[in-house]
DNA sequence: CACATTATGTATCGCTCGTTATGAAAGCCG
DNA sequence: CGGCTTTCATAACGAGCGATACATAATGTG
């Protein structure tokens, strides 16, 4: 049980797992879980099938690791947005952060979470459940933030906070749908401007 | 060439094509184009594979016919909404119509168009293109309606009509994502109330 | 150097997919 | 009844899927 921690025995691997995982993330991001075949993945990652299975388990395990990477590196704008001083600033940071995430150059358009929660087949059911679970925690955090804003008088008293959160989530998810559908960045910026224009204030 | 129009020669078919198509629509609606297998479809339609191919061509052709049926019977709320007298009434009719469509009892939750435009694989590319095309025409119609509303002083002069249309579309698409993700009807109603509360007025 | 250990490349597994060939069954017409 | 036409059910096709068995190659250890 007490294994030497510094010795790497056996033949060393010839690829970087982090870089390979990043490539896999791009494939899942653009094609979805079921739409990404093992051939797509291995070709993008530059490794053979057995290497992939040895390093990442199976397809589902690889997807979860890619989802972790996605949350850590691409969805960090969400937690930073919650630190904005006003509810309006939180909403603006979320909308603009989502735009950058969904329309980044050299990255697939759209949102991996939305793609994975919409698609489809039977094998992806546990994947879907996990993605939905992660989305729920994000929504809870946003509700808590807006509750605080309401207590601070930052949101009008007559506003339903949970309704407002679901409303803002819907705009972001709708943006993801449109980004994946090929809508231009300029159009999404106008969408955001409109959202901010109608944002409830005192 | 001049065939008798009233004589049905040969063995009569033992199923109703319209009912079978309606069943197929429900399968596509809940599982998406690629998520729906021919086994799923034939079982739901109550017919065998060769009967399906003889009556509807192939899977893609069946999907297009189902999409036609969906637009005709489930998306009719869109064209009726455009007849509302004010821009706000149009928006409200669209939102409430979308809710009824996406959360109808005994029907799959979500929107077939959103599901089909998000998913995924390579074989569905031509399907995706067709769905996006139909969505564009709906968006154009809504833009034209809001242009008229703006000319009638029904929408504030400072509002960007195309931005407003994309914004409203995003809310509806986001609602579809949430409906497919299992959000309750009550939550979507609160989402709609919030959307109507912030709708721009003079 | 021989050994244990780990990674690699090839080739293949069983399975499901969409699609179709085949022949029997059921209805009209003469 | 015998020909003609269309639909039915069974069974199978080739292709692609995710996942692996196997032998080989490359490292550290005794």
CSV table of C-alpha atoms (C1' of nucleotides) in Angstrom, one decimal, chain C residues 1-13:
chain,number,residue,atom,x,y,z
C,1,DC,C1',20.8,-8.5,-18.0
C,2,DA,C1',16.2,-10.4,-16.6
C,3,DC,C1',12.0,-8.8,-14.4
C,4,DA,C1',7.9,-6.4,-13.3
C,5,DT,C1',5.2,-2.6,-14.8
C,6,DT,C1',3.0,0.6,-17.7
C,7,DA,C1',1.9,2.6,-22.4
C,8,DT,C1',1.2,1.8,-27.2
C,9,DG,C1',-0.7,0.0,-31.9
C,10,DT,C1',-3.5,-3.3,-34.2
C,11,DA,C1',-7.3,-5.8,-34.7
C,12,DT,C1',-11.6,-7.2,-33.1
C,13,DC,C1',-15.5,-7.9,-30.0
